[in-house]
Coordinates of C-alpha atoms (C1' of nucleotides) in Angstrom, one line a residue:
Chain A
M5 CA -15.3 3.1 19.3
V6 CA -14.3 2.0 22.8
A7 CA -11.0 3.3 24.0
R8 CA -8.4 0.8 23.0
M9 CA -4.9 0.2 23.9
P10 CA -3.0 3.0 22.2
D11 CA 0.1 1.0 21.7
S12 CA 1.7 -2.2 23.0
T13 CA 5.0 -0.7 24.1
S14 CA 3.8 0.9 27.4
P15 CA 4.7 -1.4 30.2
R16 CA 1.7 -0.2 32.4
K17 CA 3.7 -0.8 35.5
G18 CA 2.3 -0.9 39.0
R19 CA -1.1 -2.0 37.6
P20 CA -3.0 -4.9 39.2
G21 CA -3.8 -8.0 37.3
R22 CA -1.9 -10.3 35.0
P23 CA 0.6 -8.4 32.8
R24 CA 0.8 -8.6 29.1
S25 CA 3.1 -11.3 27.8
A26 CA 6.3 -9.8 26.3
E27 CA 6.9 -13.1 24.6
A28 CA 3.6 -12.9 22.9
D29 CA 4.4 -9.3 21.7
R30 CA 7.6 -10.5 20.2
A31 CA 6.1 -13.6 18.7
I32 CA 3.4 -11.6 17.1
L33 CA 5.7 -9.1 15.5
D34 CA 8.0 -11.8 14.3
A35 CA 5.1 -13.8 12.9
T36 CA 3.8 -10.6 11.1
R37 CA 7.1 -10.1 9.3
A38 CA 7.4 -13.7 8.4
A39 CA 3.8 -13.8 7.1
L40 CA 4.5 -10.6 5.1
V41 CA 7.3 -12.3 3.3
D42 CA 5.2 -15.4 2.4
V43 CA 1.9 -14.0 1.5
G44 CA 2.4 -10.2 1.0
W45 CA 0.2 -7.5 2.3
G46 CA -3.0 -8.1 0.5
K47 CA -3.5 -11.7 1.7
L48 CA -2.1 -11.1 5.2
T49 CA -4.8 -12.0 7.7
M50 CA -5.0 -11.5 11.4
G51 CA -5.9 -15.2 11.8
E52 CA -2.8 -16.4 10.1
V53 CA -0.6 -14.1 12.1
A54 CA -2.1 -15.4 15.3
A55 CA -1.7 -19.0 14.2
R56 CA 2.0 -18.4 13.3
A57 CA 2.6 -16.7 16.6
G58 CA 1.0 -19.5 18.5
V59 CA -1.5 -17.1 20.0
A60 CA -5.2 -16.6 20.0
K61 CA -6.7 -14.2 17.5
T62 CA -8.3 -12.2 20.3
T63 CA -4.8 -11.5 21.8
L64 CA -3.9 -9.6 18.7
Y65 CA -7.0 -7.4 18.9
R66 CA -6.2 -6.7 22.5
R67 CA -3.0 -5.0 21.3
W68 CA -3.7 -3.6 17.9
A69 CA -7.0 -2.3 16.5
N70 CA -6.3 -3.5 13.0
K71 CA -3.8 -4.9 10.5
N72 CA -2.4 -1.5 9.6
E73 CA -1.2 -0.6 13.1
L74 CA 0.2 -4.1 13.7
V75 CA 2.3 -3.9 10.5
V76 CA 3.6 -0.4 11.3
D77 CA 4.9 -1.6 14.6
A78 CA 6.2 -4.8 13.1
V79 CA 8.2 -3.0 10.5
A80 CA 9.3 0.1 12.5
V81 CA 11.9 -1.6 14.5
L82 CA 13.8 -2.6 11.4
F83 CA 14.5 1.0 10.6
D84 CA 16.3 1.5 13.8
E85 CA 19.1 -0.6 12.5
L86 CA 20.3 2.3 10.3
E87 CA 23.5 4.0 11.3
L88 CA 25.8 6.7 10.0
P89 CA 29.4 5.7 10.6
D90 CA 31.9 8.5 9.9
R91 CA 33.5 7.6 6.6
G92 CA 35.6 10.7 6.4
C93 CA 33.8 12.8 3.8
L94 CA 30.3 13.8 3.0
K95 CA 30.1 11.8 -0.2
A96 CA 31.2 8.6 1.5
D97 CA 28.7 9.2 4.3
I98 CA 25.9 9.6 1.8
E99 CA 26.9 6.5 -0.1
G100 CA 27.0 4.5 3.1
V101 CA 23.6 5.4 4.3
V102 CA 22.1 5.0 0.8
L103 CA 23.4 1.5 0.7
Q104 CA 22.1 0.7 4.1
F105 CA 18.7 2.1 3.4
G106 CA 18.7 0.3 0.0
A107 CA 19.5 -3.0 1.7
L108 CA 16.7 -2.5 4.2
L109 CA 14.2 -1.8 1.5
A110 CA 15.4 -4.8 -0.5
R111 CA 14.0 -7.1 2.3
P112 CA 10.6 -8.4 1.2
E113 CA 8.9 -7.7 4.5
T114 CA 10.0 -4.1 4.4
K115 CA 9.1 -3.2 0.9
T116 CA 5.7 -4.9 0.9
A117 CA 4.7 -3.4 4.2
L118 CA 6.0 0.1 4.0
M119 CA 4.2 1.1 0.9
A120 CA 1.0 -0.6 2.0
V121 CA 0.7 1.2 5.3
V122 CA 1.7 4.5 3.5
A123 CA -1.2 3.9 1.1
E124 CA -3.6 3.2 3.9
S125 CA -2.4 6.3 5.7
T126 CA -3.8 8.5 3.0
T127 CA -7.3 7.9 4.3
D128 CA -6.4 7.4 8.0
D129 CA -4.9 10.3 9.9
A130 CA -4.1 8.3 13.0
L131 CA -2.1 5.8 11.0
R132 CA -0.2 8.6 9.3
E133 CA 0.8 10.0 12.6
R134 CA 1.8 6.6 13.8
I135 CA 4.0 6.1 10.7
R136 CA 5.5 9.6 11.1
S137 CA 6.5 9.2 14.8
A138 CA 7.5 5.5 14.5
I139 CA 9.5 5.6 11.3
V140 CA 10.0 8.9 9.5
D141 CA 10.9 11.3 12.3
R142 CA 13.2 8.8 13.9
Q143 CA 15.3 8.5 10.7
K144 CA 15.7 12.2 10.1
R145 CA 18.4 12.0 12.7
L146 CA 20.7 10.6 10.0
V147 CA 20.3 13.6 7.8
V148 CA 20.8 15.9 10.8
L149 CA 23.9 14.1 11.8
G150 CA 25.5 13.9 8.4
R151 CA 24.8 17.6 7.8
E152 CA 26.4 18.6 11.0
R153 CA 29.5 16.5 10.3
A154 CA 29.8 18.0 6.8
Q155 CA 29.5 21.5 8.2
Q156 CA 32.2 20.8 10.8
R157 CA 34.5 19.5 8.0
G158 CA 33.8 22.7 6.0
E159 CA 32.1 20.7 3.2
L160 CA 28.9 22.6 3.6
P161 CA 28.3 26.2 4.7
P162 CA 27.1 26.6 8.3
D163 CA 23.5 27.5 9.1
S164 CA 23.0 31.1 8.1
P165 CA 19.6 32.3 9.5
G166 CA 19.8 35.8 8.0
T167 CA 21.3 35.1 4.6
E168 CA 19.3 36.1 1.5
G169 CA 17.9 33.2 -0.3
A170 CA 19.2 30.7 2.2
L171 CA 17.0 27.9 3.4
A172 CA 16.0 27.5 7.0
A173 CA 17.8 24.5 8.4
G174 CA 14.6 22.6 9.1
Q175 CA 13.4 23.0 5.6
A176 CA 16.7 22.0 4.2
I177 CA 16.7 18.8 6.3
G178 CA 13.2 18.0 5.2
L179 CA 14.0 18.5 1.6
I180 CA 17.1 16.4 1.7
F181 CA 15.3 13.6 3.5
D182 CA 12.6 13.6 0.9
V183 CA 15.1 13.5 -1.9
I184 CA 17.2 10.7 -0.4
A185 CA 14.5 8.5 0.9
G186 CA 12.2 9.1 -2.0
A187 CA 14.9 8.3 -4.6
I188 CA 15.8 5.0 -2.9
I189 CA 12.2 4.0 -2.4
H190 CA 11.3 4.8 -6.0
R191 CA 14.3 2.9 -7.4
T192 CA 13.6 -0.1 -5.3
L193 CA 9.8 -0.4 -5.4
V194 CA 8.8 1.3 -8.6
S195 CA 11.7 0.9 -10.9
S196 CA 12.5 -2.3 -9.1
E197 CA 16.2 -2.1 -9.7
P198 CA 18.9 -2.6 -7.1
V199 CA 20.5 0.0 -5.0
D200 CA 24.1 -1.1 -5.5
P201 CA 27.4 0.7 -4.9
A202 CA 27.5 2.0 -8.4
W203 CA 24.1 3.6 -8.2
A204 CA 24.9 4.9 -4.7
Q205 CA 27.9 6.6 -6.1
N206 CA 26.1 8.2 -9.0
F207 CA 23.3 9.3 -6.7
A208 CA 25.8 10.9 -4.3
T209 CA 27.5 12.7 -7.1
L210 CA 24.2 14.0 -8.3
L211 CA 23.3 15.2 -4.8
L212 CA 26.6 16.9 -4.3
T213 CA 27.3 18.5 -7.7
G214 CA 23.9 18.8 -9.3
L215 CA 22.8 17.7 -12.8
V216 CA 25.8 19.3 -14.5
G217 CA 28.2 17.1 -12.6
L218 CA 26.6 13.9 -13.9
G219 CA 28.5 14.4 -17.2
Chain B
M7 CA -6.4 -20.4 -13.9
V8 CA -8.3 -20.1 -17.1
A9 CA -6.9 -17.7 -19.7
R10 CA -8.4 -14.4 -18.9
M11 CA -8.7 -11.1 -20.8
P12 CA -5.2 -9.7 -20.6
D13 CA -6.5 -6.1 -20.7
S14 CA -9.5 -4.2 -21.6
T15 CA -8.0 -1.8 -24.1
S16 CA -7.7 -4.2 -27.0
P17 CA -10.7 -3.7 -29.3
R18 CA -10.6 -7.3 -30.5
K19 CA -11.9 -6.2 -33.9
G20 CA -13.3 -8.6 -36.5
R21 CA -14.4 -10.9 -33.8
P22 CA -17.9 -12.4 -33.9
G23 CA -20.4 -11.9 -31.1
R24 CA -21.5 -8.9 -29.1
P25 CA -18.7 -6.4 -28.6
R26 CA -17.6 -5.1 -25.2
S27 CA -19.4 -2.0 -24.1
A28 CA -17.1 1.0 -24.3
E29 CA -19.5 2.9 -22.1
A30 CA -19.2 0.2 -19.4
D31 CA -15.4 0.5 -19.6
R32 CA -15.5 4.2 -19.0
A33 CA -18.2 4.0 -16.3
I34 CA -16.2 1.3 -14.4
L35 CA -13.0 3.3 -14.5
D36 CA -14.8 6.5 -13.4
A37 CA -16.6 4.7 -10.6
T38 CA -13.3 3.2 -9.5
R39 CA -11.7 6.6 -9.1
A40 CA -14.7 8.0 -7.4
A41 CA -14.9 5.1 -5.0
L42 CA -11.2 5.5 -4.2
V43 CA -11.8 9.1 -3.2
D44 CA -14.6 8.1 -0.8
V45 CA -13.5 4.9 0.8
G46 CA -9.8 4.6 0.0
W47 CA -8.0 1.5 -1.1
G48 CA -8.5 -0.8 1.8
K49 CA -12.3 -0.6 1.9
L50 CA -12.7 -0.5 -1.9
T51 CA -14.7 -3.5 -3.0
M52 CA -15.5 -4.9 -6.5
G53 CA -19.2 -4.9 -5.5
E54 CA -19.3 -1.2 -4.7
V55 CA -17.5 -0.3 -7.9
A56 CA -20.0 -2.3 -9.9
A57 CA -22.9 -0.7 -8.2
R58 CA -21.6 2.8 -8.7
A59 CA -20.9 2.1 -12.4
G60 CA -24.4 0.7 -12.8
V61 CA -23.0 -2.6 -14.0
A62 CA -23.1 -6.2 -12.8
K63 CA -20.2 -7.4 -10.7
T64 CA -19.6 -10.2 -13.2
T65 CA -18.9 -7.6 -15.9
L66 CA -15.9 -6.3 -13.8
Y67 CA -14.5 -9.8 -13.6
R68 CA -14.8 -10.3 -17.3
R69 CA -12.4 -7.4 -17.8
W70 CA -10.0 -7.4 -14.8
A71 CA -8.9 -10.4 -12.8
N72 CA -8.8 -8.5 -9.5
K73 CA -8.9 -5.2 -7.7
N74 CA -5.2 -4.4 -8.4
E75 CA -5.3 -4.5 -12.1
L76 CA -8.5 -2.5 -12.2
V77 CA -7.1 0.2 -10.1
V78 CA -3.9 0.4 -12.2
D79 CA -5.9 1.0 -15.3
A80 CA -8.2 3.5 -13.6
V81 CA -5.2 5.6 -12.4
A82 CA -2.9 5.2 -15.3
V83 CA -4.8 7.6 -17.6
L84 CA -4.4 10.4 -15.1
F85 CA -0.6 10.4 -15.6
D86 CA -0.9 11.1 -19.3
E87 CA -2.1 14.6 -18.4
L88 CA 1.5 15.5 -17.5
E89 CA 3.2 17.8 -20.0
L90 CA 6.5 19.7 -20.3
P91 CA 5.9 23.1 -21.8
D92 CA 9.1 25.0 -22.7
R93 CA 9.7 27.6 -20.1
G94 CA 13.0 28.8 -21.4
C95 CA 15.5 27.3 -19.0
L96 CA 16.1 24.0 -17.3
K97 CA 15.3 25.3 -13.9
A98 CA 11.9 26.6 -14.9
D99 CA 11.2 23.4 -16.8
I100 CA 11.9 21.3 -13.7
E101 CA 9.8 23.5 -11.5
G102 CA 6.9 23.2 -13.9
V103 CA 6.9 19.5 -14.1
V104 CA 7.4 19.1 -10.4
L105 CA 4.4 21.2 -9.7
Q106 CA 2.3 19.3 -12.2
F107 CA 3.3 16.0 -10.7
G108 CA 2.7 17.3 -7.2
A109 CA -0.8 18.4 -8.1
L110 CA -1.5 15.0 -9.6
L111 CA -0.3 13.3 -6.5
A112 CA -2.3 15.6 -4.3
R113 CA -5.5 14.2 -5.7
P114 CA -6.9 11.6 -3.3
E115 CA -7.6 9.0 -5.9
T116 CA -4.1 9.1 -7.1
K117 CA -2.2 9.1 -3.9
T118 CA -4.3 6.3 -2.3
A119 CA -4.2 4.1 -5.3
L120 CA -0.6 4.5 -6.5
M121 CA 1.1 3.4 -3.4
A122 CA -1.4 0.5 -2.8
V123 CA -0.7 -1.1 -6.2
V124 CA 3.0 -0.5 -5.8
A125 CA 2.8 -2.4 -2.5
E126 CA 0.9 -5.2 -4.1
S127 CA 3.4 -5.3 -6.9
T128 CA 6.1 -6.4 -4.6
T129 CA 4.6 -9.9 -4.5
D130 CA 3.0 -9.9 -7.9
D131 CA 5.3 -9.8 -10.9
A132 CA 2.5 -9.4 -13.5
L133 CA 1.2 -6.4 -11.7
R134 CA 4.6 -4.8 -11.5
E135 CA 5.0 -5.1 -15.2
R136 CA 1.6 -3.6 -15.7
I137 CA 2.5 -0.6 -13.6
R138 CA 5.8 -0.2 -15.3
S139 CA 4.4 -0.2 -18.8
A140 CA 1.2 1.7 -18.0
I141 CA 2.6 4.4 -15.8
V142 CA 6.4 4.6 -15.2
D143 CA 7.9 4.1 -18.6
R144 CA 5.3 6.4 -20.2
Q145 CA 6.4 9.3 -18.0
K146 CA 10.1 8.9 -18.5
R147 CA 9.5 10.8 -21.7
L148 CA 9.3 14.0 -19.6
V149 CA 12.9 13.5 -18.4
V150 CA 14.1 12.6 -21.9
L151 CA 12.5 15.7 -23.4
G152 CA 13.7 18.1 -20.7
R153 CA 17.2 16.7 -20.9
E154 CA 17.4 17.1 -24.7
R155 CA 16.1 20.7 -24.4
A156 CA 18.7 21.5 -21.8
Q157 CA 21.5 20.0 -23.9
Q158 CA 20.4 22.1 -26.9
R159 CA 20.4 25.2 -24.8
G160 CA 23.9 24.3 -23.6
E161 CA 22.7 24.0 -20.0
L162 CA 23.8 20.4 -19.8
P163 CA 26.8 18.7 -21.6
P164 CA 25.8 16.5 -24.5
D165 CA 25.9 12.8 -24.3
S166 CA 29.5 11.6 -24.2
P167 CA 29.6 7.9 -24.7
G168 CA 33.3 7.5 -24.3
T169 CA 34.1 10.1 -21.6
E170 CA 35.8 8.8 -18.4
G171 CA 33.4 8.7 -15.4
A172 CA 30.5 9.8 -17.4
L173 CA 27.2 8.1 -17.1
A174 CA 25.4 6.3 -19.9
A175 CA 22.4 8.4 -21.0
G176 CA 19.9 5.6 -20.1
Q177 CA 21.3 5.3 -16.6
A178 CA 21.3 9.1 -16.1
I179 CA 17.7 9.3 -17.2
G180 CA 16.7 6.5 -14.8
L181 CA 18.6 8.1 -12.0
I182 CA 17.0 11.5 -12.5
F183 CA 13.6 10.0 -12.8
D184 CA 14.0 8.1 -9.6
V185 CA 15.1 11.3 -7.8
I186 CA 12.4 13.6 -9.1
A187 CA 9.5 11.2 -8.9
G188 CA 10.7 9.7 -5.6
A189 CA 11.1 13.1 -3.9
I190 CA 7.7 14.3 -4.9
I191 CA 6.1 11.0 -3.8
H192 CA 7.9 11.0 -0.5
R193 CA 7.0 14.6 0.3
T194 CA 3.4 14.1 -0.6
L195 CA 2.6 10.7 0.8
V196 CA 5.1 10.2 3.6
S197 CA 5.9 13.6 4.9
S198 CA 2.4 14.7 3.8
E199 CA 3.4 18.2 3.1
P200 CA 2.4 20.1 -0.1
V201 CA 4.4 20.4 -3.3
D202 CA 4.0 24.2 -3.6
P203 CA 6.0 26.7 -5.8
A204 CA 8.4 27.4 -3.0
W205 CA 9.3 23.8 -2.5
A206 CA 9.6 23.2 -6.2
Q207 CA 12.1 26.1 -6.4
N208 CA 14.2 24.7 -3.6
F209 CA 14.1 21.3 -5.1
A210 CA 15.1 22.5 -8.5
T211 CA 18.0 24.5 -7.0
L212 CA 19.2 21.4 -5.2
L213 CA 18.9 19.3 -8.3
L214 CA 20.9 21.8 -10.4
T215 CA 23.6 23.0 -8.0
G216 CA 23.8 20.2 -5.5
L217 CA 23.9 20.4 -1.7
V218 CA 26.3 23.2 -1.5
G219 CA 24.0 25.5 -3.5
L220 CA 21.3 25.2 -0.9
G221 CA 23.1 27.6 1.4
Chain C
dC16 C1' -31.2 -16.4 -39.3
dT17 C1' -27.7 -18.7 -36.8
dC18 C1' -23.5 -18.3 -34.3
dT19 C1' -20.9 -16.2 -31.0
dT20 C1' -20.0 -13.3 -27.4
dA21 C1' -21.4 -9.8 -23.7
dC22 C1' -24.6 -8.5 -20.3
dG23 C1' -27.5 -8.5 -16.0
dC24 C1' -29.1 -11.2 -12.4
dT25 C1' -29.2 -14.6 -8.8
dA26 C1' -27.2 -17.8 -5.9
dC27 C1' -23.5 -20.0 -3.8
dG28 C1' -19.4 -21.9 -0.8
dA29 C1' -15.4 -20.1 1.0
dC30 C1' -13.0 -17.0 3.6
dC31 C1' -12.0 -13.3 6.8
dC32 C1' -13.5 -9.8 10.0
dG33 C1' -14.1 -8.2 14.6
dT34 C1' -16.6 -9.2 18.9
dA35 C1' -18.8 -11.7 22.8
dG36 C1' -18.7 -15.0 26.3
dC37 C1' -16.6 -18.4 29.0
dG38 C1' -13.3 -20.7 32.1
dT39 C1' -8.6 -20.4 33.4
dA40 C1' -3.9 -18.3 34.4
dA41 C1' -1.0 -14.8 36.5
dC42 C1' 0.1 -11.0 39.2
dT43 C1' -1.1 -7.1 43.0
dG44 C1' -2.4 -5.4 47.3
dG45 C1' -4.5 -6.2 51.8
Chain D
dC26 C1' -3.5 -16.7 52.1
dC27 C1' -7.2 -14.4 49.6
dA28 C1' -9.9 -11.4 47.0
dG29 C1' -9.5 -8.3 43.0
dT30 C1' -8.0 -7.4 38.6
dT31 C1' -6.3 -8.2 34.2
dA32 C1' -4.6 -11.3 30.4
dC33 C1' -5.0 -15.6 27.9
dG34 C1' -6.9 -19.4 24.9
dC35 C1' -10.9 -21.2 23.0
dT36 C1' -15.3 -21.3 20.8
dA37 C1' -19.0 -19.4 18.4
dC38 C1' -21.2 -16.0 15.8
dG39 C1' -23.4 -12.3 12.4
dG40 C1' -21.8 -9.7 8.7
dG41 C1' -19.3 -8.7 4.8
dT42 C1' -16.5 -9.7 0.5
dC43 C1' -14.6 -12.8 -2.8
dG44 C1' -14.7 -15.1 -7.2
dT45 C1' -17.5 -18.4 -9.8
dA46 C1' -21.4 -20.8 -12.0
dG47 C1' -25.7 -20.9 -14.3
dC48 C1' -29.4 -18.8 -16.6
dG49 C1' -32.0 -16.0 -19.9
dT50 C1' -31.5 -12.1 -22.7
dA51 C1' -29.2 -8.4 -25.8
dA52 C1' -26.2 -7.2 -29.7
dG53 C1' -23.1 -7.6 -33.5
dA54 C1' -20.8 -11.0 -37.4
dG55 C1' -21.3 -13.9 -41.3

DNA sequence: CTCTTACGCTACGACCCGTAGCGTAACTGG
DNA sequence: CCAGTTACGCTACGGGTCGTAGCGTAAGAG
């Protein structure tokens, strides 16, 4: 395998020759998302993306080695829309981010692409790293921020490195992230039911008070 | 589209003609799982499955319309291994089933196939129904059983249809199932970290006592 | 024994993949 | 202004997979 462009985001400034077309980049990623909505992952072809983007097929292969990496980049930017506005208390913060994430996953291009590349990543280490750095790790910031806010409000105990039975902060963040993201993904994609305000409220209650609090 | 065999499980008894070979059925499903381990979902081809199973490619298409449905059936049986032995208390029951589900998802044929068919199901209603009936709904029994046991032990309040703010039993079961299955799937496939006893214990603690209990 | 269905095999057109080669376009440094 | 370098669009290609059709044969039902 010849060394290929690792990613399309590096500007490669100061280099001689004709520069990459930023418009082509954008057109390709837009076309990828649009095609995902129409035909889904399985029938998505590089040729069709190129045609939609008004670009030669070879131009795609100069930037991405295969369909997987292209789709990861096409979808990753959508996740940066997520925010965590301060709604006053931990429960409201949780409900807010759950609804945002739910709305993002409700979009057809997101749901069909995310699970597909995750599936491919189980037999492709490079792809798994790309997903982790481009999507997952970037969104853990929401958990970190929400946790810090709750600790400042006194809703959660502060980090206690020496306490018996306490969890290291990093482990706790990873656990919480898996629970929140996993539950939303599972409800949306597997159970195929909506993440609406009522569900978000029930989920936040469960997360805060545990199973007993569900009533 | 000509009417095709809806599934391969119906024995179609009392029908004239040569019956379907049960050995072929088994050989195909085994070959599918084996091939998934070796080449993953993306490079899995009907031709290779047929060759591994010692069967003509046309025989596959007489039973399954496409790769998706074949893989759903090949993987579905694995989920029936899950059990819920009575370990005395709710926390231990949760940890037990979490570890079982984690071990199941750690198997390469499971992880690579489950997410792939879920991804395809976002643009294929029939496939989504097949997944729901063959996999998801069958496993909700574990949540129902564990909940009933905990209620009999007095660890959880009984179903209270009229109580203010209480959740209907069906909604609670769906919520709990999404949280448990989603968290395990997310940790295994997205975070790609193991579901080991320590994690299972932390997760069970979170589920029982809520975020505050994490310390 | 006949009817019906399943099986293995071969062949096929259609489609997509990923790459090579070409002429042209765009930008850099002397 | 002029090489040098890189990107682009286009065409063409071998290789692989898809899903189907057609055939002769195998195996139960009545």
